Short mmCIF file of C-alpha atoms in Angstrom, two decimals:
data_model
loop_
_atom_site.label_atom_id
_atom_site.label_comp_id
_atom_site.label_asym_id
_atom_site.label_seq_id
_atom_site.Cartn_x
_atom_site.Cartn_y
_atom_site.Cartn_z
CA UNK A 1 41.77 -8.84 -50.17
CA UNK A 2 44.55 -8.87 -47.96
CA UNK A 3 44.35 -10.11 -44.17
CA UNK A 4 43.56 -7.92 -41.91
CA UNK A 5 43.18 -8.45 -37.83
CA UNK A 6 39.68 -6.84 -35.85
CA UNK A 7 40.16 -6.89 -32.34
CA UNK A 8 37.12 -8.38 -30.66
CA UNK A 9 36.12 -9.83 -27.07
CA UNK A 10 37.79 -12.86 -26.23
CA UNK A 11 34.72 -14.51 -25.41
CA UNK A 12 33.24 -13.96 -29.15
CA UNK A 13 36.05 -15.39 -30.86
CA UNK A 14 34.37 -18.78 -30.65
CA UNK A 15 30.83 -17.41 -31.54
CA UNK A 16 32.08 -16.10 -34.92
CA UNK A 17 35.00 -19.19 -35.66
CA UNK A 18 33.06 -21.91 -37.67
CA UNK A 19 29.84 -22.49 -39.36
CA UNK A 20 27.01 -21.52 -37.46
CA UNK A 21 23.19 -20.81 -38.32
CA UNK A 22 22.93 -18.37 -35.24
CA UNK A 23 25.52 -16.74 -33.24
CA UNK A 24 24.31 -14.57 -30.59
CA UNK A 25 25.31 -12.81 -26.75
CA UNK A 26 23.29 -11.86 -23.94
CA UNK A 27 24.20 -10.02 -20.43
CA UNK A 28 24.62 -6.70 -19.25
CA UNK A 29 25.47 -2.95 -19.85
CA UNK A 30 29.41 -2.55 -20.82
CA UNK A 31 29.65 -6.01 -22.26
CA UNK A 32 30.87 -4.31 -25.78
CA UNK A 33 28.62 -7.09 -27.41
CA UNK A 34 26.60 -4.35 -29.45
CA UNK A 35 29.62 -2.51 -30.77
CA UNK A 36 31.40 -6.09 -31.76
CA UNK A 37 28.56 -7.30 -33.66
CA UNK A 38 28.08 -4.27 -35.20
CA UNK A 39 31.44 -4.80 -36.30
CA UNK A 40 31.16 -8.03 -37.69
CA UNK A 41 28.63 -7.57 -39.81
CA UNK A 42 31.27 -4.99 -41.48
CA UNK A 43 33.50 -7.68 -41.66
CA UNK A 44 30.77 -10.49 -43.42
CA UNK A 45 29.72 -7.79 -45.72
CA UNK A 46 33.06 -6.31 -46.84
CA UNK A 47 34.04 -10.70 -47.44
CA UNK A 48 31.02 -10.92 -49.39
CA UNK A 49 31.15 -8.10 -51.39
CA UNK A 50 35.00 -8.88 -52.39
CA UNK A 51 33.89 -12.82 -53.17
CA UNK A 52 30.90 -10.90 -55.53
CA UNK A 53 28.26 -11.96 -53.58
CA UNK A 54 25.26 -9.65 -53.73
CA UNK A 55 22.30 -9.13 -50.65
CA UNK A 56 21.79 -7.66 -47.94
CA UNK A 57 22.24 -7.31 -44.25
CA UNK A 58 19.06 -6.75 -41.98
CA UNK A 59 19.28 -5.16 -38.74
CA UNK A 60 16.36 -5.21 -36.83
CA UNK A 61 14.85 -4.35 -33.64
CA UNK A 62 11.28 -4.95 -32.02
CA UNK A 63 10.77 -1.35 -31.61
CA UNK A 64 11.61 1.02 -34.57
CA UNK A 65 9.57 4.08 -35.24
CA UNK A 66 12.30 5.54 -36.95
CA UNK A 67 15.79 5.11 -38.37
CA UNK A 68 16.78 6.84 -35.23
CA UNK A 69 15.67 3.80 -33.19
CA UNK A 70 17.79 1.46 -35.09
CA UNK A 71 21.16 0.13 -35.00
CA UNK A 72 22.15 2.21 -38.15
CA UNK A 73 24.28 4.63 -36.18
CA UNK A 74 26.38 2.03 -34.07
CA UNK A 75 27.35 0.28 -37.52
CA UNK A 76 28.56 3.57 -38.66
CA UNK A 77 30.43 3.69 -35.81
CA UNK A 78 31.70 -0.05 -35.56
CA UNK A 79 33.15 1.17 -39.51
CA UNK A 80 34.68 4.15 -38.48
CA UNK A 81 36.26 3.01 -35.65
CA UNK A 82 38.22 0.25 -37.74
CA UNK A 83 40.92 1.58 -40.47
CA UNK A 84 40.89 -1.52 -42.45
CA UNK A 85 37.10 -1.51 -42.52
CA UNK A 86 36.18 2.93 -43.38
CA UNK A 87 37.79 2.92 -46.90
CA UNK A 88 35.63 0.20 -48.44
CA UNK A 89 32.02 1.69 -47.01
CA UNK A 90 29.64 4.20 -48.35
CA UNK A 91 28.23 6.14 -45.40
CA UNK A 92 25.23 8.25 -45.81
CA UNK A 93 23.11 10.09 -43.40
CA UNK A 94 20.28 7.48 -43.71
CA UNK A 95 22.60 4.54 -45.49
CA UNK A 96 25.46 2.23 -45.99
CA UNK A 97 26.78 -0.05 -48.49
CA UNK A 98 30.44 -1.40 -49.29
CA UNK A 99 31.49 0.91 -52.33
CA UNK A 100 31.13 -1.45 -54.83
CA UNK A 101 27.18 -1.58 -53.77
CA UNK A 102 27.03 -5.45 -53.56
CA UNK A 103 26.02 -5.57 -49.95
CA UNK A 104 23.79 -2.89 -48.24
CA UNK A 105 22.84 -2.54 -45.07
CA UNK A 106 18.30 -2.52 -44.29
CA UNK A 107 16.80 -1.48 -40.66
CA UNK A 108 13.10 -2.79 -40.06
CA UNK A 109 10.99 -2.92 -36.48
CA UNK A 110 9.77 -5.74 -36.00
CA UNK A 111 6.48 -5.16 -34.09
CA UNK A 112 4.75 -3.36 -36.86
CA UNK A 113 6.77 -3.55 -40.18
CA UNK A 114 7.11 -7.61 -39.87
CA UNK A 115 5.01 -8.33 -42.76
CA UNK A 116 7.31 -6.13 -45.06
CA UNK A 117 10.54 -8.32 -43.97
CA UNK A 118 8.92 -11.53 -45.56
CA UNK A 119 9.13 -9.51 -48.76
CA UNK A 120 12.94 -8.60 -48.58
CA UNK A 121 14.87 -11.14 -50.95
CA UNK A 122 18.85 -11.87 -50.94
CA UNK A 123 19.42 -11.62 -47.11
CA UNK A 124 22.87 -12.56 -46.20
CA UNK A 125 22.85 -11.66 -42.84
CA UNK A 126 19.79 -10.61 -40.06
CA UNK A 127 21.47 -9.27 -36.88
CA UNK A 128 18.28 -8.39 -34.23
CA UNK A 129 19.71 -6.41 -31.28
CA UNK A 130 17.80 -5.40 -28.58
CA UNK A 131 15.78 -8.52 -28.80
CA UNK A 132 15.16 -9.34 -25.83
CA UNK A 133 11.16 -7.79 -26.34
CA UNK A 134 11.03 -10.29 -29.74
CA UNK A 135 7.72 -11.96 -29.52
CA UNK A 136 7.53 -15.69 -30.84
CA UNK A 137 5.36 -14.60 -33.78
CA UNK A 138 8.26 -12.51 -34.66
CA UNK A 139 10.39 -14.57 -34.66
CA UNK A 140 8.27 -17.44 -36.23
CA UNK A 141 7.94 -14.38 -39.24
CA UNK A 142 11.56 -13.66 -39.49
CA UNK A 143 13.44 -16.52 -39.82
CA UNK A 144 11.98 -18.25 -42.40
CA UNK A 145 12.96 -15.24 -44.45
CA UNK A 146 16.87 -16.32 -44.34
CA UNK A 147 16.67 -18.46 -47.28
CA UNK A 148 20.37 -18.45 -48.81
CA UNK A 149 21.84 -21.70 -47.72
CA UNK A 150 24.42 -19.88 -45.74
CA UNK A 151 22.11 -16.95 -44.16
CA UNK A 152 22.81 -16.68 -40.57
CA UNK A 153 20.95 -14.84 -37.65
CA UNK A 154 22.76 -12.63 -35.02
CA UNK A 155 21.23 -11.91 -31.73
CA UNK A 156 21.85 -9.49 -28.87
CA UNK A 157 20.00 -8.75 -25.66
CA UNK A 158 19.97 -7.56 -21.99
CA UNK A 159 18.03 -10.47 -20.31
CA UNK A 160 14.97 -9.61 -18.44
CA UNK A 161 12.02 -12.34 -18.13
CA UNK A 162 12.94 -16.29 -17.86
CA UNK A 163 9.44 -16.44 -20.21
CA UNK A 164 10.63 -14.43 -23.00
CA UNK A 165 10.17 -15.87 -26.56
CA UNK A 166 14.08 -15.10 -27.07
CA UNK A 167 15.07 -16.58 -23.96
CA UNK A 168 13.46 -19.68 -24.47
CA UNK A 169 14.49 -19.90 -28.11
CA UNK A 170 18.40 -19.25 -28.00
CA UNK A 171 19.83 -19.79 -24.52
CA UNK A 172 17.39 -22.76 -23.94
CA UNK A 173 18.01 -24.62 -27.27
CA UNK A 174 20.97 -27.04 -27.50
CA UNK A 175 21.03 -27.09 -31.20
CA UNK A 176 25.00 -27.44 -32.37
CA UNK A 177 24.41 -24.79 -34.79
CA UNK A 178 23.47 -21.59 -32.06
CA UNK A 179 26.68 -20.39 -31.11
CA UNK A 180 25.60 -18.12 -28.17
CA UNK A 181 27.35 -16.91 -25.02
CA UNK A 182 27.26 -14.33 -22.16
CA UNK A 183 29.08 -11.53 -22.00
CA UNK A 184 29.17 -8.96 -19.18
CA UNK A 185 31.31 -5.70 -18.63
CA UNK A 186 34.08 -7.82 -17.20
CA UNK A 187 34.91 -9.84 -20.44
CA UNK A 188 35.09 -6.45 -22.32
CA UNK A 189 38.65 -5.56 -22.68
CA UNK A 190 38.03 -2.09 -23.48
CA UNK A 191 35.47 -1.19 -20.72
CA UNK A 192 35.99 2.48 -19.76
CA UNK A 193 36.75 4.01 -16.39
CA UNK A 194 34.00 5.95 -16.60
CA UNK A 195 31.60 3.24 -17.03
CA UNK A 196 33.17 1.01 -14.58
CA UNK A 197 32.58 4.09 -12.25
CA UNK A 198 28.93 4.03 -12.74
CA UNK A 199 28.87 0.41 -12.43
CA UNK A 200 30.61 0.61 -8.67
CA UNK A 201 28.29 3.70 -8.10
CA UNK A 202 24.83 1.51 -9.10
CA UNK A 203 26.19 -1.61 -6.69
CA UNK A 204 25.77 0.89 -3.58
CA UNK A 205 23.14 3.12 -4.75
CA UNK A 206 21.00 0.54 -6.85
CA UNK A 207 21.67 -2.62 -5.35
CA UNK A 208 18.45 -3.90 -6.20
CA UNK A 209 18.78 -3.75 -10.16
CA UNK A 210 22.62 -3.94 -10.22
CA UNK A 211 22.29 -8.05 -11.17
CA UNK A 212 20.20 -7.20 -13.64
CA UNK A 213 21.91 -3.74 -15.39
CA UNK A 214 25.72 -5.35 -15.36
CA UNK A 215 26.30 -9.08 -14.81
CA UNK A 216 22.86 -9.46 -17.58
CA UNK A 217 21.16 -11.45 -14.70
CA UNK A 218 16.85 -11.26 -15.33
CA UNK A 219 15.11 -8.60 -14.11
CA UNK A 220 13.94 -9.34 -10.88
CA UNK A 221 12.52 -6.25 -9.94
CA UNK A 222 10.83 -3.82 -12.09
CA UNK A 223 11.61 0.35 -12.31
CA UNK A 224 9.82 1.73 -10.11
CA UNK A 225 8.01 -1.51 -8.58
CA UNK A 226 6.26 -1.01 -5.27
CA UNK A 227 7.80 -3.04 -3.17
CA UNK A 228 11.71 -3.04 -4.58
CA UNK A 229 13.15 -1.09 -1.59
CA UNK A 230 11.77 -3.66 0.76
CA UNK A 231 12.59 -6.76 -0.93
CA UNK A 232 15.95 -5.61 -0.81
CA UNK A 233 16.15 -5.05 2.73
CA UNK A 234 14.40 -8.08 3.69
CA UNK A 235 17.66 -9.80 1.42
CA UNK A 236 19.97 -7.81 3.69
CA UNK A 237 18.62 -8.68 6.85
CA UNK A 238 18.66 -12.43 5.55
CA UNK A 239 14.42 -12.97 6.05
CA UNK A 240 15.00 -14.41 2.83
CA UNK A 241 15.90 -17.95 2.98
CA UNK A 242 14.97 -21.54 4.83
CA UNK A 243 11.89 -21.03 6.56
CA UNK A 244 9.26 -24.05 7.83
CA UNK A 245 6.22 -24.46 9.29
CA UNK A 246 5.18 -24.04 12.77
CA UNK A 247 3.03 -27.04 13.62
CA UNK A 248 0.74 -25.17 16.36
CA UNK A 249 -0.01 -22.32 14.28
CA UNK A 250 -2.63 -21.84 11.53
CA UNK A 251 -2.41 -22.17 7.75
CA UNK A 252 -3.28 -19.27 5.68
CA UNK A 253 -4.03 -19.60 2.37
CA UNK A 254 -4.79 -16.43 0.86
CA UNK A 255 -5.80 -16.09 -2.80
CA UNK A 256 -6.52 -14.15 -5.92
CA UNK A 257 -9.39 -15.61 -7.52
CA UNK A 258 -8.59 -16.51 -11.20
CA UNK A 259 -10.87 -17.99 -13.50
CA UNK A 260 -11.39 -21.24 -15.99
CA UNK A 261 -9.94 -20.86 -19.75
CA UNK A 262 -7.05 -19.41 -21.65
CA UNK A 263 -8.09 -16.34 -21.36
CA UNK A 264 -8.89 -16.02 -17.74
CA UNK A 265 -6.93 -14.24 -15.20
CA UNK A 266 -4.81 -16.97 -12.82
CA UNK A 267 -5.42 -18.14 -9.65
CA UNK A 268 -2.86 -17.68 -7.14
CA UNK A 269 -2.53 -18.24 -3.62
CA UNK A 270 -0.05 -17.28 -0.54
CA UNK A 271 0.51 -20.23 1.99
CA UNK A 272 1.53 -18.02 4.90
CA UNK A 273 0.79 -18.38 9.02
CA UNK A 274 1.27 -15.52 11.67
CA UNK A 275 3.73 -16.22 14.52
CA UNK A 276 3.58 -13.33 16.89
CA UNK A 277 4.42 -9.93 14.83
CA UNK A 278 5.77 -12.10 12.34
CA UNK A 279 4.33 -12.92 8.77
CA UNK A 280 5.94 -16.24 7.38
CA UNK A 281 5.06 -16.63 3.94
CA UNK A 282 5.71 -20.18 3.37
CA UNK A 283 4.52 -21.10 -0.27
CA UNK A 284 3.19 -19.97 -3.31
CA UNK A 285 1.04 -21.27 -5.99
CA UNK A 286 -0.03 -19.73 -9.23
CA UNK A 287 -1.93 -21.63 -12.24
CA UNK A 288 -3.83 -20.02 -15.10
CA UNK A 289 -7.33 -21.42 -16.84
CA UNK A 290 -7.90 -24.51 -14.15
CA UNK A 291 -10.98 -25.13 -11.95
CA UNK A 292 -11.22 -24.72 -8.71
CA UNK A 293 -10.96 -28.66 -7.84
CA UNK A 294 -7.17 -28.22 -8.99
CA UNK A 295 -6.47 -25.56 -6.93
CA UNK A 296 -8.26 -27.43 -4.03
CA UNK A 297 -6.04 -30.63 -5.10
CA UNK A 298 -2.84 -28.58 -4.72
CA UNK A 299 -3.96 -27.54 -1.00
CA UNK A 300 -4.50 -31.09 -0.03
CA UNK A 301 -1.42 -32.23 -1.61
CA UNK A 302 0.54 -30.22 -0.06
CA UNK A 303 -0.59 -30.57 3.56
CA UNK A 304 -2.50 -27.62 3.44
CA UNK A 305 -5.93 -29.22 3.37
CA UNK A 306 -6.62 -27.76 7.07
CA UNK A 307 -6.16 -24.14 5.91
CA UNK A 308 -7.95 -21.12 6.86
CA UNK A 309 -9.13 -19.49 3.46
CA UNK A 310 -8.86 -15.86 3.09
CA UNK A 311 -10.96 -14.81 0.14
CA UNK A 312 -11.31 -11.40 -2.01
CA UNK A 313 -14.72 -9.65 -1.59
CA UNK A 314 -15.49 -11.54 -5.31
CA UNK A 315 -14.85 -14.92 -3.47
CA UNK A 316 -18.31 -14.61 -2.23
CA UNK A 317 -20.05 -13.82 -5.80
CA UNK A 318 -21.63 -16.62 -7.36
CA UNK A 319 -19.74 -18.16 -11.06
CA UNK A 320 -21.35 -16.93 -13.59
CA UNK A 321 -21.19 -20.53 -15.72
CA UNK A 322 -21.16 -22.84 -12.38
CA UNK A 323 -23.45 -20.53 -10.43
CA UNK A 324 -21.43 -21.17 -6.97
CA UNK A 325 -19.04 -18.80 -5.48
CA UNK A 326 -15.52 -19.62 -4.22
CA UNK A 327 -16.72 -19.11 -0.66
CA UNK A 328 -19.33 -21.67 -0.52
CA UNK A 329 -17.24 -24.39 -2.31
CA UNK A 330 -14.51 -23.93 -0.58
CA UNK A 331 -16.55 -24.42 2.39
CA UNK A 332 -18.51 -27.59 1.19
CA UNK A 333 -14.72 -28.82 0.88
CA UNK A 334 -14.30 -28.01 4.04
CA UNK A 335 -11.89 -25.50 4.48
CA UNK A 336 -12.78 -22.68 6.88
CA UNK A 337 -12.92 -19.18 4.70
CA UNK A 338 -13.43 -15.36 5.14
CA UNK A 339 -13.77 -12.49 2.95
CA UNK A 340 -12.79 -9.54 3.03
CA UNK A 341 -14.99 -6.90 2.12
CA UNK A 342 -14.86 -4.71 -0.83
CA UNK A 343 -12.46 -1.76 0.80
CA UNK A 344 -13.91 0.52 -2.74
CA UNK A 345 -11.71 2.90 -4.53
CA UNK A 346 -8.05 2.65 -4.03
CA UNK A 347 -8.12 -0.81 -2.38
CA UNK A 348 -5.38 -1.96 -5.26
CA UNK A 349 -3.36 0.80 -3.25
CA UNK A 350 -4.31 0.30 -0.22
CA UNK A 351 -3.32 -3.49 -0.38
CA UNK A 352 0.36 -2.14 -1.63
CA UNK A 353 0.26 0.40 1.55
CA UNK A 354 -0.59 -2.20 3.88
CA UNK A 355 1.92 -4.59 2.75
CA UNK A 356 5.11 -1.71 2.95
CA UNK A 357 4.10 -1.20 7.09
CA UNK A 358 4.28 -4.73 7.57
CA UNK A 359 7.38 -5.69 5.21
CA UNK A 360 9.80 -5.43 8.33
CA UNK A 361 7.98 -8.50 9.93
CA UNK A 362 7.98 -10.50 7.08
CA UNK A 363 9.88 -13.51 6.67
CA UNK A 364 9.57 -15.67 3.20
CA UNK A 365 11.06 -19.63 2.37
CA UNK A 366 12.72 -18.60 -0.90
CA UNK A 367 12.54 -22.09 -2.50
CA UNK A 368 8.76 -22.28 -2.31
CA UNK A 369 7.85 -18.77 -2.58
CA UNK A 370 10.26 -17.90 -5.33
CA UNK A 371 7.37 -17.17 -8.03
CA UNK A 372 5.69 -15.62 -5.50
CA UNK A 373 8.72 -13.13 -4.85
CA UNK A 374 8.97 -12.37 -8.30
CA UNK A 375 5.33 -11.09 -8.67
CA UNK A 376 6.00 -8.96 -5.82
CA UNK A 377 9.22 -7.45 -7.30
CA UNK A 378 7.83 -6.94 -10.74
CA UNK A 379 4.31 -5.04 -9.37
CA UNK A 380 4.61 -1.49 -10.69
CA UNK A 381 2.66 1.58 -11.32
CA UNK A 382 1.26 2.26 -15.13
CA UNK A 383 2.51 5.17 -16.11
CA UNK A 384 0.91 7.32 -18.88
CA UNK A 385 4.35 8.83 -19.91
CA UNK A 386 3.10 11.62 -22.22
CA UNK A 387 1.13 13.16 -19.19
CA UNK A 388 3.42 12.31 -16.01
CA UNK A 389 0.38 10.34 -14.89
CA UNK A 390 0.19 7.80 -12.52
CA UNK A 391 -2.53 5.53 -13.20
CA UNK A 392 -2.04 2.75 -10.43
CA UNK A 393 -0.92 -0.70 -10.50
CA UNK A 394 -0.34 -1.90 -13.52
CA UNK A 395 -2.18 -5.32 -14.15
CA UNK A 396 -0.36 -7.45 -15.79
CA UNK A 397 1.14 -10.78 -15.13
CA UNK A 398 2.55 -9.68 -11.83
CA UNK A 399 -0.82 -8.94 -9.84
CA UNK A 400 -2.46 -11.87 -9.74
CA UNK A 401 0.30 -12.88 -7.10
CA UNK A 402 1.02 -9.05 -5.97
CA UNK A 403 -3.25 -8.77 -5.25
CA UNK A 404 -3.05 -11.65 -3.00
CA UNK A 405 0.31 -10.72 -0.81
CA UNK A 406 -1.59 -7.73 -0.29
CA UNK A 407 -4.72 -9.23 0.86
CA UNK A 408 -3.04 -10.73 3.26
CA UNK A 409 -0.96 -7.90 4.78
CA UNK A 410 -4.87 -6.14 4.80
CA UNK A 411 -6.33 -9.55 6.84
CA UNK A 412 -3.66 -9.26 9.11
CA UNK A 413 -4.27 -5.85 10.06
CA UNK A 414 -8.05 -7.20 10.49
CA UNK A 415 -7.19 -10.02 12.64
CA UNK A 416 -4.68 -7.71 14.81
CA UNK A 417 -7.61 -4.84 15.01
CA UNK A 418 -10.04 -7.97 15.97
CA UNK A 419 -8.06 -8.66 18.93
CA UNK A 420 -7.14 -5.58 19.92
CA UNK A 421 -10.87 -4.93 20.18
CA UNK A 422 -11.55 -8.26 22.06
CA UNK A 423 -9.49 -7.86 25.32
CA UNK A 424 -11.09 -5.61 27.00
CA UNK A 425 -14.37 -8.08 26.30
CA UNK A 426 -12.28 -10.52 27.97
CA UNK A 427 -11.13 -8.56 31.01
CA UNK A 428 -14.71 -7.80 31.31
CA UNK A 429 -15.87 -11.40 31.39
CA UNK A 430 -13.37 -12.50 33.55
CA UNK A 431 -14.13 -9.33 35.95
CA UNK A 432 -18.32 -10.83 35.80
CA UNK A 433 -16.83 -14.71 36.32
#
């Protein structure tokens, strides 16, 4: 076969030189990773076929419900856009092989057809884009299914969690063998004017998710997440940042009562103190499945071991294995606590409403409460797309933290109500002294 030249990213020609058992890019919208990998596996498949190799190349995704979800149209497009490549492909409306029908291309989701992958023999190639969603059982299923000696496994994603099964397995690994870079709009020589249009437009419009939609930064802040407008502000106004202590104020430590297991929800807990108008949130703690003498150690270990408690309305409710409630042992610890009452329906909401009024005072350390901020920035509404329904906060991994910033923006309006209500007692028993 005669040598031929495919123009691709400069950044990629060192992810496809050499041997390599996985060769993969992450980062943001414009990037051209998906086309150029696409692409490539034109390139492997047309070598293979012409060396009389026979297999074939897997594409998959997490999500596939249909051949419409996969990547079978950008291949036919990564084909057609290359001269050299279009005259030795088959292109069907639901295939493609190289003409000679060595090699031929197979699309499979991941989520639910995983079990039928383990079955597919002679796989030369898996490229998984979109995999950012890949769970470690997934993966853990799928690779050990790339059993010729020199099978390789392509990956592409948009980041979005730190915690993500991909994340952890390819950009965290430093096996020799994973070639894998990032690639963002700006290392994409043929990145369109229109795009880079939209990009500029999102950076003033969408500030918020621009880190995450074009330099492939993680998602920070969810679509749609209840307190995204503010956490931006409070960025751009610089209450972000170094923040200590005041020594003559009081410790808060306001928590989210988790429970003891695997399963159980986690504990977390705001260190905060009010100074005037302001709220300073000055750490945060969240563990998962510990008893309440670790959380209690963390407190004390951290200088906190003077703090006033603010509980949930379930911090007064008995364990149902240790039969003691959070209240009472927090107080036989001796910590000074309150609860605040069950506020009934809505109170998820009216936590979130309480906490948007008093965003403009708040002031956060951003080493300490960094966790913290991301719970806040990820709390969103579940949606029930089909109907247009909003069902409320969405619990998931985000509320534990999101639950207790909110009680506290709620005790704060309590303790600024509670001494509103005092002065005129005070006025009064200074007018009788």
């Amino acid at each position: 076969m005669a040598t031929a030249n495919i123009e691709i990213p400069d950044k990629l020609v060192e992810v496809f030189t050499g041997e390599a058992d996985v060769r993969g890019a992450h980062g943001g919208r414009g990037s051209g990773k998906t086309r150029t990998f696409a692409k490539m596996t034109a390139v492997r498949a047309l070598m293979w076929a012409s060396a009389g190799r026979e297999g074939i190349i897997l594409c998959g995704r997490q999500f596939m419900n249909s051949l419409d979800d996969s990547s079978l149209e950008e291949v036919k497009a990564a084909i057609q856009s290359e001269p050299m490549l279009l005259p030795h492909f088959e292109i069907g409306e639901k295939y493609v092989r190289t003409k000679d029908g060595r090699v031929s291309y197979k699309f499979a989701g991941l989520d639910r057809n995983i079990s039928s992958v383990k079955s597919k023999s002679r796989i030369l190639l898996c490229w998984v884009d979109e995999a950012e969603p890949v769970t470690e059982n997934a993966w853990q299923v799928l690779i050990p299914t790339l059993r010729e000696e020199d099978s390789e496994l392509w990956v592409t994603w948009n980041p979005e969690r730190e915690d993500s099964a991909t994340h952890k397995r390819f950009r965290l690994s430093d096996n020799p063998r994973f070639k894998v870079v990032q690639l963002n709009y700006r290392d994409n020589p043929w990145f369109p004017a229109l795009l880079d249009r939209t990009r500029i437009n999102d950076a003033i419009e969408r500030p918020d998710q621009y880190a995450h939609v074009w330099e492939g930064d993680f998602k920070s802040i969810a679509e749609g997440a209840y307190y995204a407008a503010s956490i931006t502000k409070a960025r751009e106004e610089h209450r972000i940042g170094r923040l200590e202590a005041d020594p003559h104020m009081t410790l808060r430590a306001i928590w989210d009562i988790g429970g003891t297991g695997a399963k159980a929800d986690a504990c977390a807990i705001w260190i905060a103190q009010y100074v005037g108008k302001e709220i300073r949130w000055l750490d945060y703690y969240e563990k998962k499945g510990q008893p309440l003498a670790a959380h209690i150690n963390w407190l004390r270990d951290n200088g906190y071991g003077k703090a006033y408690c603010i509980l949930p309305h379930d911090g007064a409710s008995n364990d149902k294995v240790h039969d003691v409630s959070y209240q009472s042992a927090l107080q036989a610890a001796g910590f000074e606590v309150r609860v605040i009452p069950n506020q009934g329906k809505g109170a998820a909401m009216q936590r979130v409403e309480a906490a948007r009024k008093l965003f403009p005072q708040m002031w956060f350390n951003e080493d300490r409460c960094e966790a913290g901020i991301k719970a806040i920035g990820w709390y969103h509404p579940k949606i029930d797309h089909a109907r247009g329904i909003d069902l409320g906060p969405d619990h998931d991994w985000s509320s534990h933290g999101s639950d207790a910033f909110g009680l506290g923006a709620v005790e704060y309006q309590m303790t600024a109500d509670d001494n509103v209500m005092s002065q005129p007692l005070r006025r009064n028993l200074r007018g009788i002294a």
